[in-house]
Coordinates of C-alpha atoms in Angstrom, one line a residue:
Chain A
M1 CA 23.0 -4.6 25.7
D2 CA 21.2 -1.5 24.6
T3 CA 23.9 0.8 23.4
E4 CA 24.7 1.5 19.8
A5 CA 28.2 -0.1 20.3
D6 CA 26.5 -3.4 20.7
E7 CA 24.6 -3.2 17.6
A8 CA 27.4 -4.1 15.4
G9 CA 25.2 -6.1 13.1
S10 CA 22.9 -2.9 12.1
S11 CA 23.8 0.0 10.2
R12 CA 22.8 3.4 11.3
A13 CA 20.1 3.4 8.6
D14 CA 18.6 0.2 10.0
R15 CA 18.5 1.8 13.5
A16 CA 17.0 5.1 12.2
R17 CA 14.5 3.2 10.4
R18 CA 13.3 1.3 13.6
V19 CA 13.2 4.6 15.6
A20 CA 11.1 6.2 12.8
N21 CA 8.7 3.2 12.7
V22 CA 7.7 4.0 16.3
L23 CA 7.9 7.7 16.0
R24 CA 5.8 7.8 12.8
R25 CA 3.0 6.1 14.4
Q26 CA 2.9 8.4 17.5
V27 CA 3.0 11.4 15.2
L28 CA 0.1 10.2 13.0
D29 CA -2.0 9.3 16.0
G30 CA -1.5 12.7 17.7
G31 CA 0.6 11.3 20.4
F32 CA 2.7 14.1 20.9
G33 CA -0.3 16.5 21.7
G34 CA -1.1 19.8 20.1
G35 CA -4.3 18.5 18.3
F36 CA -4.0 18.0 14.6
D37 CA -1.1 20.1 14.2
G38 CA 1.8 21.6 16.2
G39 CA 2.7 18.9 18.7
V40 CA 6.2 18.9 19.9
L41 CA 8.4 15.8 19.9
P42 CA 10.9 15.1 22.8
D43 CA 14.2 16.7 22.4
E44 CA 17.2 15.0 20.9
R45 CA 18.5 14.1 24.3
A46 CA 15.2 12.4 25.5
L47 CA 15.0 10.4 22.3
V48 CA 18.4 9.2 22.6
A49 CA 17.5 7.8 26.0
E50 CA 14.4 6.4 24.9
F51 CA 15.6 4.6 22.0
S52 CA 19.0 3.8 23.2
V53 CA 20.7 5.0 20.1
S54 CA 23.2 7.8 19.3
R55 CA 22.3 11.4 18.6
N56 CA 23.2 10.9 14.9
T57 CA 20.7 8.1 14.6
V58 CA 17.9 10.3 16.2
R59 CA 18.8 12.8 13.7
A60 CA 18.6 10.4 10.9
A61 CA 15.4 9.0 12.1
L62 CA 13.9 12.7 12.3
A63 CA 15.2 13.4 8.9
L64 CA 13.1 10.3 7.5
L65 CA 10.0 11.7 9.0
R66 CA 10.8 15.1 7.9
D67 CA 11.2 13.8 4.3
E68 CA 7.7 12.2 4.5
G69 CA 6.3 15.5 5.4
L70 CA 5.2 14.6 8.9
V71 CA 7.5 16.9 11.1
E72 CA 9.5 20.1 10.8
R73 CA 12.4 21.5 12.6
R74 CA 11.4 24.9 14.0
R75 CA 14.1 27.1 15.7
G76 CA 13.8 27.6 19.3
V77 CA 10.8 25.1 19.4
G78 CA 12.2 21.8 18.3
T79 CA 10.7 19.1 16.1
V80 CA 7.1 19.9 15.4
V81 CA 4.4 17.7 14.2
V82 CA 3.0 19.2 10.8
G83 CA 1.2 16.1 9.5
R84 CA -1.2 14.2 11.5
A85 CA -3.3 11.5 9.7
Y86 CA -6.9 10.7 10.0
A87 CA -7.8 7.0 10.5
H88 CA -10.3 5.4 8.1
P89 CA -11.7 2.0 9.1
L90 CA -11.2 -0.3 6.2
G91 CA -13.4 -2.9 7.5
E92 CA -16.6 -0.8 7.6
L93 CA -18.3 0.2 4.4
A94 CA -18.1 3.9 5.4
G95 CA -17.5 6.9 3.4
L96 CA -15.0 9.7 4.1
A97 CA -17.8 12.1 5.3
E98 CA -19.2 9.7 7.5
V99 CA -15.8 8.7 9.1
L100 CA -14.5 12.2 9.5
H101 CA -17.6 14.3 10.2
H102 CA -16.2 14.6 13.8
H103 CA -13.0 16.2 12.7
G104 CA -14.6 18.9 10.4
S105 CA -16.4 19.5 7.1
V106 CA -15.8 17.2 4.2
V107 CA -16.5 18.8 0.9
N108 CA -16.3 17.1 -2.5
Q109 CA -15.3 19.1 -5.6
V110 CA -17.0 17.5 -8.5
R111 CA -14.3 17.2 -11.2
E112 CA -16.3 15.2 -13.6
A113 CA -19.8 13.7 -13.7
R114 CA -20.9 12.3 -17.0
L115 CA -22.0 9.3 -19.1
V116 CA -19.0 7.4 -20.5
R117 CA -18.3 4.2 -22.4
P118 CA -16.4 2.4 -19.6
P119 CA -13.0 0.6 -20.4
R120 CA -13.7 -3.0 -21.0
A121 CA -12.0 -4.1 -17.8
V122 CA -14.4 -1.9 -15.9
A123 CA -17.5 -3.0 -17.7
R124 CA -16.4 -6.6 -17.0
R125 CA -16.2 -5.9 -13.2
L126 CA -19.4 -4.1 -13.2
G127 CA -21.1 -6.8 -15.2
L128 CA -22.1 -4.4 -17.9
D129 CA -23.0 -5.6 -21.5
E130 CA -20.8 -4.7 -24.5
G131 CA -21.5 -1.1 -25.4
E132 CA -23.4 -0.3 -22.2
E133 CA -22.7 2.9 -20.7
A134 CA -21.6 3.9 -17.3
V135 CA -21.6 7.2 -15.3
H136 CA -18.1 8.4 -14.3
L137 CA -18.0 10.5 -11.2
E138 CA -14.7 12.1 -10.2
R139 CA -14.6 14.0 -6.8
L140 CA -11.7 15.7 -4.9
R141 CA -12.5 15.2 -1.3
S142 CA -11.3 17.7 1.3
L143 CA -11.5 18.0 5.0
D144 CA -11.7 21.7 6.1
G145 CA -10.2 22.7 2.8
V146 CA -7.3 20.2 2.9
P147 CA -7.6 17.6 0.1
L148 CA -7.4 14.1 1.4
S149 CA -8.5 11.9 -1.4
L150 CA -9.3 11.9 -5.2
D151 CA -12.0 9.4 -5.9
S152 CA -13.0 8.2 -9.5
T153 CA -15.8 5.9 -9.7
Y154 CA -17.7 4.1 -12.4
L155 CA -21.4 3.6 -11.6
L156 CA -23.9 1.3 -13.2
P157 CA -26.2 3.5 -15.4
W158 CA -29.3 2.8 -13.6
I159 CA -27.7 4.1 -10.4
G160 CA -25.5 6.8 -11.9
K161 CA -27.9 8.4 -14.3
P162 CA -30.2 9.7 -11.3
L163 CA -27.1 11.1 -9.7
L164 CA -26.5 13.2 -12.9
A165 CA -29.8 14.7 -12.4
L166 CA -29.2 15.6 -8.5
E167 CA -28.4 19.0 -7.4
R168 CA -24.8 19.7 -7.3
E169 CA -25.1 20.1 -3.5
A170 CA -25.9 16.5 -3.0
L171 CA -22.8 15.5 -5.0
E172 CA -20.7 17.9 -3.0
H173 CA -21.7 16.9 0.5
R174 CA -22.7 13.4 0.5
D175 CA -20.7 10.0 0.4
V176 CA -21.2 7.9 -2.7
F177 CA -22.5 5.0 -0.5
D178 CA -25.3 7.2 0.7
L179 CA -26.1 8.3 -2.8
I180 CA -26.0 4.8 -4.1
E181 CA -28.3 3.6 -1.3
S182 CA -30.8 6.3 -1.7
V183 CA -30.9 5.9 -5.4
A184 CA -31.1 2.2 -5.4
G185 CA -33.6 2.2 -2.6
T186 CA -31.6 -1.0 -1.1
P187 CA -28.6 -1.2 1.3
L188 CA -25.1 -2.1 0.2
G189 CA -24.0 -5.6 0.7
G190 CA -20.2 -5.5 0.8
A191 CA -17.0 -4.6 -1.3
E192 CA -14.0 -6.2 -2.6
V193 CA -11.0 -3.9 -1.7
S194 CA -7.5 -3.8 -3.0
V195 CA -4.9 -1.5 -1.6
Q196 CA -1.5 -0.5 -2.9
A197 CA 1.1 2.1 -2.3
V198 CA 2.3 4.2 -5.4
T199 CA 4.4 7.3 -5.8
A200 CA 2.1 10.0 -6.9
D201 CA 2.8 11.6 -10.3
A202 CA 3.3 15.4 -10.4
A203 CA -0.2 16.2 -11.6
T204 CA -1.9 13.9 -9.0
R205 CA 0.3 15.5 -6.4
A206 CA -0.8 19.0 -7.5
V207 CA -4.4 18.0 -7.5
L208 CA -4.1 16.7 -3.9
R209 CA -1.9 19.8 -2.9
M210 CA 0.7 17.3 -1.5
P211 CA 4.3 18.8 -0.6
E212 CA 7.1 17.9 -3.1
S213 CA 8.4 15.5 -0.6
G214 CA 6.1 12.8 0.9
G215 CA 4.5 12.0 -2.4
A216 CA 3.2 8.5 -1.6
V217 CA -0.5 7.6 -2.1
L218 CA -2.6 4.6 -1.1
T219 CA -4.3 3.5 -4.2
V220 CA -7.6 1.7 -3.3
E221 CA -9.8 -0.1 -5.7
R222 CA -13.1 -0.8 -4.3
L223 CA -16.0 -2.8 -6.1
T224 CA -19.0 -2.3 -4.0
S225 CA -22.2 -4.5 -4.4
L226 CA -25.7 -4.2 -3.4
A227 CA -27.1 -6.4 -0.7
D228 CA -28.4 -8.8 -3.5
G229 CA -25.0 -9.2 -4.8
R230 CA -25.4 -6.9 -7.8
P231 CA -22.4 -4.7 -8.5
A232 CA -23.1 -0.9 -7.8
D233 CA -19.8 0.9 -8.6
L234 CA -16.1 0.4 -9.1
E235 CA -14.0 3.1 -7.3
F236 CA -10.2 4.0 -8.0
I237 CA -9.3 6.2 -5.0
H238 CA -6.1 8.1 -4.4
L239 CA -5.6 8.6 -0.6
R240 CA -2.8 10.9 0.6
G241 CA -0.3 8.8 2.4
D242 CA 0.6 11.8 4.6
R243 CA -3.0 12.3 5.8
L244 CA -4.8 9.0 5.8
V245 CA -4.2 5.7 7.6
L246 CA -6.2 2.6 7.0
R247 CA -7.4 0.7 10.1
A248 CA -8.7 -2.8 10.2
Q249 CA -9.4 -5.4 12.8
V250 CA -8.5 -8.9 11.7
A251 CA -9.9 -12.0 13.4
A252 CA -7.9 -15.2 13.3
P253 CA -9.8 -17.8 11.1
P254 CA -11.0 -20.8 13.1
G255 CA -8.5 -23.0 11.3
R256 CA -5.6 -21.4 13.0
G257 CA -3.7 -22.9 15.9
P258 CA -0.4 -24.6 16.7
G259 CA -1.8 -28.0 15.6
R260 CA -2.6 -27.1 12.0
E261 CA -0.6 -28.0 8.9
G262 CA 2.4 -25.9 8.3
A263 CA 2.9 -25.0 12.0
R264 CA 5.7 -27.6 12.3
Chain B
M1 CA -19.6 11.9 -26.0
D2 CA -16.5 9.8 -25.6
T3 CA -13.8 11.7 -27.6
E4 CA -11.2 13.8 -26.1
A5 CA -12.6 17.0 -27.7
D6 CA -15.7 16.5 -25.4
E7 CA -13.8 16.3 -22.2
A8 CA -13.1 20.1 -22.0
G9 CA -13.3 19.8 -18.1
S10 CA -10.3 17.5 -17.7
S11 CA -6.9 17.9 -18.4
R12 CA -4.7 15.4 -20.2
A13 CA -3.2 14.5 -16.8
D14 CA -6.6 13.7 -15.4
R15 CA -7.4 11.5 -18.4
A16 CA -4.1 9.8 -18.2
R17 CA -4.6 9.1 -14.4
R18 CA -7.9 7.5 -15.2
V19 CA -6.4 5.3 -17.9
A20 CA -3.6 4.3 -15.6
N21 CA -6.0 3.4 -12.9
V22 CA -7.6 0.7 -15.0
L23 CA -4.3 -0.5 -16.5
R24 CA -2.5 -0.6 -13.2
R25 CA -4.9 -3.2 -11.9
Q26 CA -4.8 -5.3 -15.0
V27 CA -0.9 -5.3 -14.9
L28 CA -0.7 -6.1 -11.2
D29 CA -3.4 -8.8 -11.7
G30 CA -1.5 -10.4 -14.5
G31 CA -4.3 -9.5 -16.8
F32 CA -2.0 -9.2 -19.8
G33 CA -0.7 -12.8 -19.7
G34 CA 2.9 -13.9 -19.5
G35 CA 2.8 -15.1 -16.0
F36 CA 4.5 -13.0 -13.4
D37 CA 6.7 -11.1 -16.0
G38 CA 6.7 -10.4 -19.6
G39 CA 3.1 -9.9 -20.5
V40 CA 2.6 -7.4 -23.3
L41 CA 0.0 -4.5 -23.0
P42 CA -2.2 -3.8 -26.1
D43 CA -0.6 -1.3 -28.6
E44 CA -1.2 2.3 -28.5
R45 CA -3.9 2.2 -31.2
A46 CA -5.8 -0.4 -29.3
L47 CA -5.5 1.5 -26.0
V48 CA -6.8 4.7 -27.8
A49 CA -9.8 2.8 -29.0
E50 CA -10.4 1.1 -25.6
F51 CA -10.1 4.2 -23.5
S52 CA -11.6 6.7 -26.1
V53 CA -8.6 9.2 -25.5
S54 CA -5.9 10.6 -27.7
R55 CA -2.6 8.8 -28.4
N56 CA -0.8 11.4 -26.3
T57 CA -2.9 10.6 -23.3
V58 CA -2.3 6.9 -23.7
R59 CA 1.4 7.6 -23.8
A60 CA 1.1 9.7 -20.6
A61 CA -0.8 7.0 -18.9
L62 CA 1.9 4.5 -19.9
A63 CA 4.7 6.9 -18.7
L64 CA 2.8 6.9 -15.3
L65 CA 3.0 3.1 -15.1
R66 CA 6.7 3.2 -16.3
D67 CA 7.5 5.6 -13.5
E68 CA 6.0 3.2 -11.0
G69 CA 8.2 0.4 -12.2
L70 CA 5.4 -1.8 -13.5
V71 CA 6.0 -1.7 -17.2
E72 CA 8.8 -1.1 -19.7
R73 CA 8.9 -0.1 -23.2
R74 CA 10.8 -2.7 -25.3
R75 CA 11.8 -2.0 -28.9
G76 CA 10.0 -4.3 -31.4
V77 CA 7.8 -5.7 -28.7
G78 CA 5.9 -2.9 -27.2
T79 CA 5.1 -2.2 -23.5
V80 CA 5.8 -5.2 -21.4
V81 CA 4.9 -6.0 -17.8
V82 CA 7.9 -6.0 -15.5
G83 CA 6.2 -5.8 -12.3
R84 CA 3.4 -8.0 -11.2
A85 CA 2.2 -7.8 -7.6
Y86 CA 1.2 -10.7 -5.3
A87 CA -2.0 -10.4 -3.4
H88 CA -1.9 -10.5 0.5
P89 CA -5.3 -11.0 2.2
L90 CA -5.5 -8.4 4.9
G91 CA -8.5 -10.0 6.5
E92 CA -6.8 -13.2 7.1
L93 CA -4.1 -13.5 9.9
A94 CA -1.8 -15.2 7.5
G95 CA 2.0 -14.8 7.1
L96 CA 3.6 -14.2 3.8
A97 CA 5.1 -17.6 3.4
E98 CA 1.6 -19.2 4.0
V99 CA 0.0 -16.9 1.6
L100 CA 2.7 -17.2 -1.3
H101 CA 3.9 -20.7 -1.1
H102 CA 1.9 -21.5 -4.3
H103 CA 4.2 -18.9 -6.1
G104 CA 7.6 -19.9 -4.9
S105 CA 9.8 -20.3 -1.8
V106 CA 9.7 -17.6 0.7
V107 CA 13.0 -17.0 2.7
N108 CA 13.7 -14.8 5.6
Q109 CA 16.9 -13.3 6.1
V110 CA 17.5 -12.6 9.8
R111 CA 18.8 -9.1 10.1
E112 CA 18.5 -8.9 13.8
A113 CA 17.4 -11.2 16.6
R114 CA 18.1 -10.2 20.2
L115 CA 16.8 -8.8 23.5
V116 CA 16.2 -5.1 23.6
R117 CA 14.7 -2.5 26.0
P118 CA 11.9 -1.6 23.8
P119 CA 10.8 2.0 23.2
R120 CA 8.2 3.1 25.6
A121 CA 5.5 3.4 23.0
V122 CA 6.1 -0.2 22.1
A123 CA 6.2 -1.5 25.7
R124 CA 2.8 0.2 26.3
R125 CA 1.2 -1.4 23.2
L126 CA 2.6 -4.9 24.4
G127 CA 1.5 -4.4 28.0
L128 CA 5.0 -4.6 29.2
D129 CA 6.1 -3.2 32.7
E130 CA 8.5 -0.5 33.0
G131 CA 12.1 -1.8 32.4
E132 CA 11.0 -5.1 31.0
E133 CA 12.7 -6.4 27.9
A134 CA 11.3 -7.5 24.6
V135 CA 12.9 -9.6 21.8
H136 CA 13.3 -7.6 18.5
L137 CA 13.2 -9.7 15.3
E138 CA 14.0 -8.2 12.0
R139 CA 13.7 -10.1 8.8
L140 CA 14.0 -9.3 5.1
R141 CA 11.5 -11.7 3.4
S142 CA 12.0 -12.7 -0.2
L143 CA 10.1 -14.7 -2.7
D144 CA 12.4 -16.7 -5.0
G145 CA 15.1 -14.3 -4.3
V146 CA 13.2 -11.0 -4.8
P147 CA 12.8 -9.1 -1.5
L148 CA 9.0 -8.2 -0.8
S149 CA 9.1 -7.0 2.7
L150 CA 11.0 -6.0 5.6
D151 CA 9.5 -7.0 9.0
S152 CA 10.7 -5.5 12.2
T153 CA 8.7 -7.1 15.2
Y154 CA 8.9 -6.7 19.0
L155 CA 7.8 -9.8 20.8
L156 CA 6.7 -10.3 24.4
P157 CA 9.8 -11.8 26.2
W158 CA 8.2 -15.2 27.1
I159 CA 7.3 -15.8 23.3
G160 CA 10.5 -14.1 22.0
K161 CA 13.3 -15.6 24.0
P162 CA 12.5 -19.2 23.1
L163 CA 12.7 -18.0 19.4
L164 CA 16.3 -16.8 19.9
A165 CA 17.1 -20.3 21.0
L166 CA 15.6 -21.9 17.8
E167 CA 17.8 -22.9 14.9
R168 CA 18.4 -20.4 12.4
E169 CA 16.5 -22.4 9.8
A170 CA 13.2 -22.0 11.7
L171 CA 13.6 -18.2 11.7
E172 CA 14.5 -18.3 7.9
H173 CA 11.6 -20.4 6.8
R174 CA 8.7 -20.0 9.0
D175 CA 6.0 -17.2 9.5
V176 CA 6.2 -15.3 12.8
F177 CA 2.5 -16.3 13.4
D178 CA 3.5 -20.1 13.2
L179 CA 6.5 -19.3 15.6
I180 CA 4.3 -17.6 18.1
E181 CA 1.7 -20.3 18.0
S182 CA 4.0 -23.0 18.5
V183 CA 6.0 -21.3 21.4
A184 CA 2.9 -20.2 23.2
G185 CA 1.0 -23.3 22.5
T186 CA -2.1 -21.3 22.0
P187 CA -3.8 -20.0 18.9
L188 CA -3.7 -16.4 17.8
G189 CA -6.8 -14.4 18.5
G190 CA -6.6 -11.4 16.2
A191 CA -4.9 -8.2 15.1
E192 CA -5.2 -4.5 15.0
V193 CA -3.7 -3.4 11.6
S194 CA -2.9 0.2 10.3
V195 CA -1.8 0.7 6.8
Q196 CA -0.2 3.8 5.4
A197 CA 1.8 4.7 2.2
V198 CA 5.2 6.2 2.5
T199 CA 8.0 7.1 0.1
A200 CA 10.8 4.7 1.0
D201 CA 14.0 6.4 2.1
A202 CA 17.2 5.4 0.2
A203 CA 18.4 2.9 2.6
T204 CA 15.2 1.0 2.9
R205 CA 14.9 1.0 -1.0
A206 CA 18.4 -0.6 -1.1
V207 CA 17.4 -3.3 1.4
L208 CA 14.4 -4.2 -0.5
R209 CA 16.2 -3.8 -3.9
M210 CA 13.6 -1.4 -5.2
P211 CA 14.1 0.6 -8.4
E212 CA 15.0 4.2 -8.1
S213 CA 11.5 5.1 -9.4
G214 CA 8.6 3.5 -7.9
G215 CA 9.9 4.1 -4.3
A216 CA 6.5 3.7 -2.4
V217 CA 5.9 1.3 0.3
L218 CA 3.0 0.2 2.4
T219 CA 4.0 0.6 6.0
V220 CA 1.9 -1.9 8.0
E221 CA 1.7 -1.8 11.9
R222 CA 0.2 -4.9 13.3
L223 CA -0.4 -5.7 16.9
T224 CA -1.2 -9.4 17.3
S225 CA -3.0 -11.0 20.1
L226 CA -3.2 -14.4 21.4
A227 CA -6.8 -16.1 21.6
D228 CA -7.0 -15.0 25.3
G229 CA -6.5 -11.5 24.4
R230 CA -2.9 -11.1 25.6
P231 CA -0.6 -9.3 23.1
A232 CA 1.9 -11.4 21.4
D233 CA 3.9 -9.0 19.2
L234 CA 4.0 -5.6 17.5
E235 CA 5.3 -5.4 14.0
F236 CA 6.3 -2.7 11.7
I237 CA 6.3 -4.0 8.1
H238 CA 7.5 -2.2 5.0
L239 CA 5.9 -3.9 1.9
R240 CA 7.2 -3.0 -1.7
G241 CA 4.4 -1.1 -3.2
D242 CA 5.2 -2.4 -6.7
R243 CA 5.2 -6.1 -5.4
L244 CA 2.3 -6.5 -3.0
V245 CA -1.3 -5.5 -3.1
L246 CA -3.3 -5.9 0.2
R247 CA -6.8 -7.5 -0.5
A248 CA -9.8 -7.4 1.7
Q249 CA -13.5 -8.3 1.8
V250 CA -15.7 -5.8 3.6
A251 CA -19.2 -6.5 4.7
A252 CA -21.6 -3.6 5.2
P253 CA -22.5 -3.2 8.9
P254 CA -26.1 -4.3 9.7
G255 CA -27.0 -0.7 10.5
R256 CA -26.4 0.4 6.8
G257 CA -29.3 1.1 4.4
P258 CA -31.2 3.9 2.9
G259 CA -33.3 4.6 5.9
R260 CA -30.5 5.4 8.4
E261 CA -29.4 8.8 9.6
G262 CA -27.3 10.8 7.3
A263 CA -28.7 9.1 4.2
R264 CA -31.1 12.1 3.5

């Protein structure tokens, strides 16, 4: 039942993808030990037994993970983990520094901080009047020197302008949520988040110091509001696909259940 | 303040990325009209005025979106939308068919449905005993004939085995959540979700009929539990990056606010 010979319906590529699905998660979660770098995967024979597939399928699966920049083949050692990802809780309104401070030091390189005339689509989302300015802040965020995300945010002028007057050190070490709350003097209310996968262009890949292979990024658009419902800022975030995993807890809505419409 | 000459600190690639950030969202949301296909972007001169950048920067931004498979240049027409994305609410435990039934007909091509010995990492997540089998179900899910996602799910045997006995039609037209609820006779409780961006390998791209460019996928791992907390299934989902956007509403936790630790 489990041997490759029985899987006539699947191609080797299908079987390799299924093996890679499981291994990818273990690699990213640090399941192979070695901390954030340098864990070693089981050898090919063990993977053959574990996944009930042929050696060629195991090799194809490892090649997929290699192409994603997650593992490397090292002579005399085996297949080692080179890319472990950090988990970012999507359901909490928390910044990267707040989430990752256990793992190391988050530093934001300020790439732009200035008043701009925002594009109309941005102005609309922020509820700005025609001709009203916004503050554009772009930061490259790194953990222990490794770039993880490139954040471009448009802030309401009354929130953004005081940020321009802050010492550079504040912009370099604090999450934008913290900055907004301390300037606005009021807590944040919530955010609308959209997440998409995009192949990073060469310039963005260079900024994020991504390897040539594994060039996928999560693009996150986040409109954050204050507790009273007023919009605070609109962010466009590029997260390195090989370094960050978004996590969320989803609860079933009360309407779900075997009796409801559609569950024939 | 807004002209390119003033932006000495940014490269053209930076400016093009910022323009593309805003246009991408408008394209994906259908903001340029024309329904799900065929909307036309404003011409270059209008985009130059809108974004206060040079014509070359506008062209570089449009090239980024072209490379992502979202727009195309058509002679005599301009830049037209060829890829609009569907929104999938991440915060609701809803299947694709449930979410997209307003947009068309969701059909699931069953690629595999059988008993397997699950990999140990999968067995552990599902709470299976050593040697216990699981049911593996792999489906390619299409909306009006366009593939959107490839779902591979491992189900607990008591939930999965009855599915193997169902008519093919049920597996082809119903969401896995519906199937689980009707077999288990109990509503779903919730799910742990992880989301990552990955460059699709050639075989997966072929299955999903993705263009050569724009090969990024969202890989979603979702462990769904019944209302009583027992795990029901573990899914590995590949969502086309150029066709699906995950949406979520995030509420600020009660602890947030300008007075809390860290918000100096």
